[in-house]
Tab-separated table of C-alpha atoms and ligand atoms in Angstrom:
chain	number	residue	atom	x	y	z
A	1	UNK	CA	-59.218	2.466	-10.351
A	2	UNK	CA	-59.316	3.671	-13.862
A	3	UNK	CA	-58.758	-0.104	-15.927
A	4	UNK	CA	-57.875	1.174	-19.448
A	5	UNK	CA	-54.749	2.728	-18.545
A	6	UNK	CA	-51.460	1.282	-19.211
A	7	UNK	CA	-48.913	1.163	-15.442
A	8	UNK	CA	-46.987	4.075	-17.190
A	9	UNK	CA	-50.079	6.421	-17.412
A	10	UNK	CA	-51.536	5.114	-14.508
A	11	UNK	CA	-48.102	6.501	-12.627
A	12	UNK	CA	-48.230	9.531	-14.295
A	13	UNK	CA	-51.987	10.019	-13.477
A	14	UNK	CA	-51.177	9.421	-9.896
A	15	UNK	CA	-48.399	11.948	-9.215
A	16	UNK	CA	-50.848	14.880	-10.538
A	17	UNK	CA	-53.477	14.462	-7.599
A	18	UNK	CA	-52.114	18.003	-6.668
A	19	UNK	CA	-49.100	16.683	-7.477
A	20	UNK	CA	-46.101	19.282	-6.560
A	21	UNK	CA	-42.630	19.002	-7.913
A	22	UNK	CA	-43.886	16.975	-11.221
A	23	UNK	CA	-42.125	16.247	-14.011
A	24	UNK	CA	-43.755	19.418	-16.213
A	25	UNK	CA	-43.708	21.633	-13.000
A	26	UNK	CA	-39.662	21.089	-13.455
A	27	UNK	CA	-39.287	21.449	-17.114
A	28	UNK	CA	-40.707	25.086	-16.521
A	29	UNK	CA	-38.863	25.926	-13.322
A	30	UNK	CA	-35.512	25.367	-15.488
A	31	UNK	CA	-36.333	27.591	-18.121
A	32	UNK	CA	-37.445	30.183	-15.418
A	33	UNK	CA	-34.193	29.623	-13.959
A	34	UNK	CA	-32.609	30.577	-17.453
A	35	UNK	CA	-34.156	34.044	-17.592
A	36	UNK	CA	-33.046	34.618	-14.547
A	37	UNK	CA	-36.573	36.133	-13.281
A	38	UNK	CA	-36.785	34.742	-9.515
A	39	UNK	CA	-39.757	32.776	-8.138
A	40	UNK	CA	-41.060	31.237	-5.138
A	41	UNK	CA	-42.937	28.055	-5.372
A	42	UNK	CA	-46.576	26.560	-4.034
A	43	UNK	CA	-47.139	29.760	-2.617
A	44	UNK	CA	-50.027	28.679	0.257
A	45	UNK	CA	-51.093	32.413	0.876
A	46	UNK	CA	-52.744	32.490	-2.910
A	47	UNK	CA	-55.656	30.727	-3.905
A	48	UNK	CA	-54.907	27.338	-4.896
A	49	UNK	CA	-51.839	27.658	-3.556
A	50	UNK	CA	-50.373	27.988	-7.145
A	51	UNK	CA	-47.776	26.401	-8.068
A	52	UNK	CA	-44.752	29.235	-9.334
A	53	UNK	CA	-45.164	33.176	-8.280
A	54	UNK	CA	-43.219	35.620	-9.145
A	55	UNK	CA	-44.950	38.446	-7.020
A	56	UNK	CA	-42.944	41.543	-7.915
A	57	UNK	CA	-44.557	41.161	-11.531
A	58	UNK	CA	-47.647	40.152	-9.947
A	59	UNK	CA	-47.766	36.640	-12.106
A	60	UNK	CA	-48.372	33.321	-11.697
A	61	UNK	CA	-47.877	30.137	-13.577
A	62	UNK	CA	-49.738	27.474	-13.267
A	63	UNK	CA	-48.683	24.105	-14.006
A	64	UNK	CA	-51.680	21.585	-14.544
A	65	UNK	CA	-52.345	17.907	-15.823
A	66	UNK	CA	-54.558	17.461	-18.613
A	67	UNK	CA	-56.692	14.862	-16.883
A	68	UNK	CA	-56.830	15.578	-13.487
A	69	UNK	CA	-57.961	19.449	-14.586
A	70	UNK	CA	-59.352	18.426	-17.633
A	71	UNK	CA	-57.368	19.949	-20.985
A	72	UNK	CA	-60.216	21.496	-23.277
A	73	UNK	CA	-59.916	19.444	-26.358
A	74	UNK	CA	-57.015	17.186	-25.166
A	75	UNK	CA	-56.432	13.452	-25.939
A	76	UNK	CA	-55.624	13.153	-22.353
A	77	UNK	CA	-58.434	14.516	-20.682
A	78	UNK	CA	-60.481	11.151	-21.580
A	79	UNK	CA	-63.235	10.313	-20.567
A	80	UNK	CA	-62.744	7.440	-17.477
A	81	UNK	CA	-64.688	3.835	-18.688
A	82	UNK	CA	-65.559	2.962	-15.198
A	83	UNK	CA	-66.971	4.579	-12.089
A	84	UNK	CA	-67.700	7.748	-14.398
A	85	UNK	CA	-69.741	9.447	-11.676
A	86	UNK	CA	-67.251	9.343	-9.204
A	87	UNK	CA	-65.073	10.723	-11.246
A	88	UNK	CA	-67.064	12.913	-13.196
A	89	UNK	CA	-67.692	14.361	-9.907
A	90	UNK	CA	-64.264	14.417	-9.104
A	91	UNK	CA	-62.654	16.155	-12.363
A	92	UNK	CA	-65.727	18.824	-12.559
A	93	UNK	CA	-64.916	20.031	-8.985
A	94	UNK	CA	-61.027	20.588	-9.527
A	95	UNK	CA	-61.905	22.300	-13.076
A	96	UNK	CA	-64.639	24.319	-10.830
A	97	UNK	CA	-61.771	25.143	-7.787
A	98	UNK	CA	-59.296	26.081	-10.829
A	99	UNK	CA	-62.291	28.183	-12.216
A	100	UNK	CA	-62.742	30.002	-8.898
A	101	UNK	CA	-59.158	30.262	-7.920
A	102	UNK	CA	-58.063	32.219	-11.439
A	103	UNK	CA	-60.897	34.246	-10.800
A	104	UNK	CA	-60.037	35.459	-7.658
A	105	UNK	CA	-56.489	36.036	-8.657
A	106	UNK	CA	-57.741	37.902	-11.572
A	107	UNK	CA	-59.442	40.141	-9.084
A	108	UNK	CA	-56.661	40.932	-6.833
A	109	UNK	CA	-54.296	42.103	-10.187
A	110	UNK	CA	-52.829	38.916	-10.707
A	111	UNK	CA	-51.895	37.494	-14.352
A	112	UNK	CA	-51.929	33.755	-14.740
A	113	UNK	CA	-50.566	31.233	-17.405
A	114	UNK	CA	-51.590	27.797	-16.886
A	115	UNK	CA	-49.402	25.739	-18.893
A	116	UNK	CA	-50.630	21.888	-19.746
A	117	UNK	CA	-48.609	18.993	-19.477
A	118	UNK	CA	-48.825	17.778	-23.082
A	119	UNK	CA	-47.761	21.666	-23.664
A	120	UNK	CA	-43.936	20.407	-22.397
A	121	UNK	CA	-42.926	18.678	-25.300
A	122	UNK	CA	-42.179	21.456	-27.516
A	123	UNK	CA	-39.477	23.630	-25.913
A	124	UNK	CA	-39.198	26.206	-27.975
A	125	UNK	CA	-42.659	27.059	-28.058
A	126	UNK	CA	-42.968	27.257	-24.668
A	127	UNK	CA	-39.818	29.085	-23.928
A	128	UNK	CA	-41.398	31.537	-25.865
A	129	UNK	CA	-44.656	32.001	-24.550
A	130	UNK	CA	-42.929	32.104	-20.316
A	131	UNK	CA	-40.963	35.010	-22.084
A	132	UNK	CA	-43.436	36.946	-23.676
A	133	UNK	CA	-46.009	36.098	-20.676
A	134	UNK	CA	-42.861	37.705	-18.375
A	135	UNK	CA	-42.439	40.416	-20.728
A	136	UNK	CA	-39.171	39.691	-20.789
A	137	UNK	CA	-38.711	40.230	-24.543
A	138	UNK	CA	-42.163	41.927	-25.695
A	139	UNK	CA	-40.723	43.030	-28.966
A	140	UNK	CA	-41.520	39.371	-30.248
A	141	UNK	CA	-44.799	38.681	-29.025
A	142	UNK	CA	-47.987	37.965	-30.476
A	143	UNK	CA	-50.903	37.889	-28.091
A	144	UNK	CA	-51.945	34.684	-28.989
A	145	UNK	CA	-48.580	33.374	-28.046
A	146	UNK	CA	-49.525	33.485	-24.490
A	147	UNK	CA	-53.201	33.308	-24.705
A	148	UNK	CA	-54.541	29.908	-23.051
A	149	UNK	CA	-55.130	26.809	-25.210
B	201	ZN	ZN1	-53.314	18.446	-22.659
């Protein structure tokens, strides 16, 4: 096990080995539920069996932890102190699988937003970017507002 991590993280850490139903993952299904745009979840047919679908607008959203699928440039997506090739290993293969997945939904018409977990803390922001990624409101949006970190 990863020894630099505090029980909380640790926790946390855990429950995003494909974690379904996490605490992010909910935070976005509410504010789906307040546009009112419906949704079906872990969707096993897909690729990855992503997490939210909403396949009359042919989108996706994925939600992913910054460790576990490794956060470009994100304080969370450390590098592990001990047993680094194992996980080394580990983390490069689900970034690879995410890789491969996106691509193939790309292919078959599908638009995905993969939303981080440190991306949850600021509401507004990412109220914003579900709309304008749902085109539910395009008057407002920028291009960059739903263009991946
Ligand atoms: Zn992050």
């Amino acid at each position: 096990m990863i020894d630099t991590l505090t029980p909380e993280a640790r926790s946390r850490n855990m429950s995003r080995i494909r974690g379904k139903n996490t605490k992010p993952e909910l935070v976005v299904r509410r504010i789906l539920r307040s546009t009112g745009v419906g949704y079906r979840l872990h969707v096993k047919a897909l690729p990855g069996c992503p997490d939210i679908v909403m396949a009359g607008r042919r989108r996706i959203i994925e939600v992913r932890g910054c460790f576990w699928h490794r956060h470009p440039g994100c304080r969370f997506a450390y590098e592990p102190k001990t047993r680094q090739e194992f996980w080394n290993t580990k983390l490069e293969a689900n970034v690879a699988r995410d890789r491969q997945n996106e691509a193939i939904l790309s292919e078959k018409g599908w638009h995905v937003l993969v939303i981080w977990e440190c991306e949850i803390r600021d509401l507004g922001a990412l109220r914003e970017r579900i709309s304008c990624f749902l085109e539910i409101d395009p008057t407002n949006c920028h291009p960059a507002a739903i263009a991946k970190v």
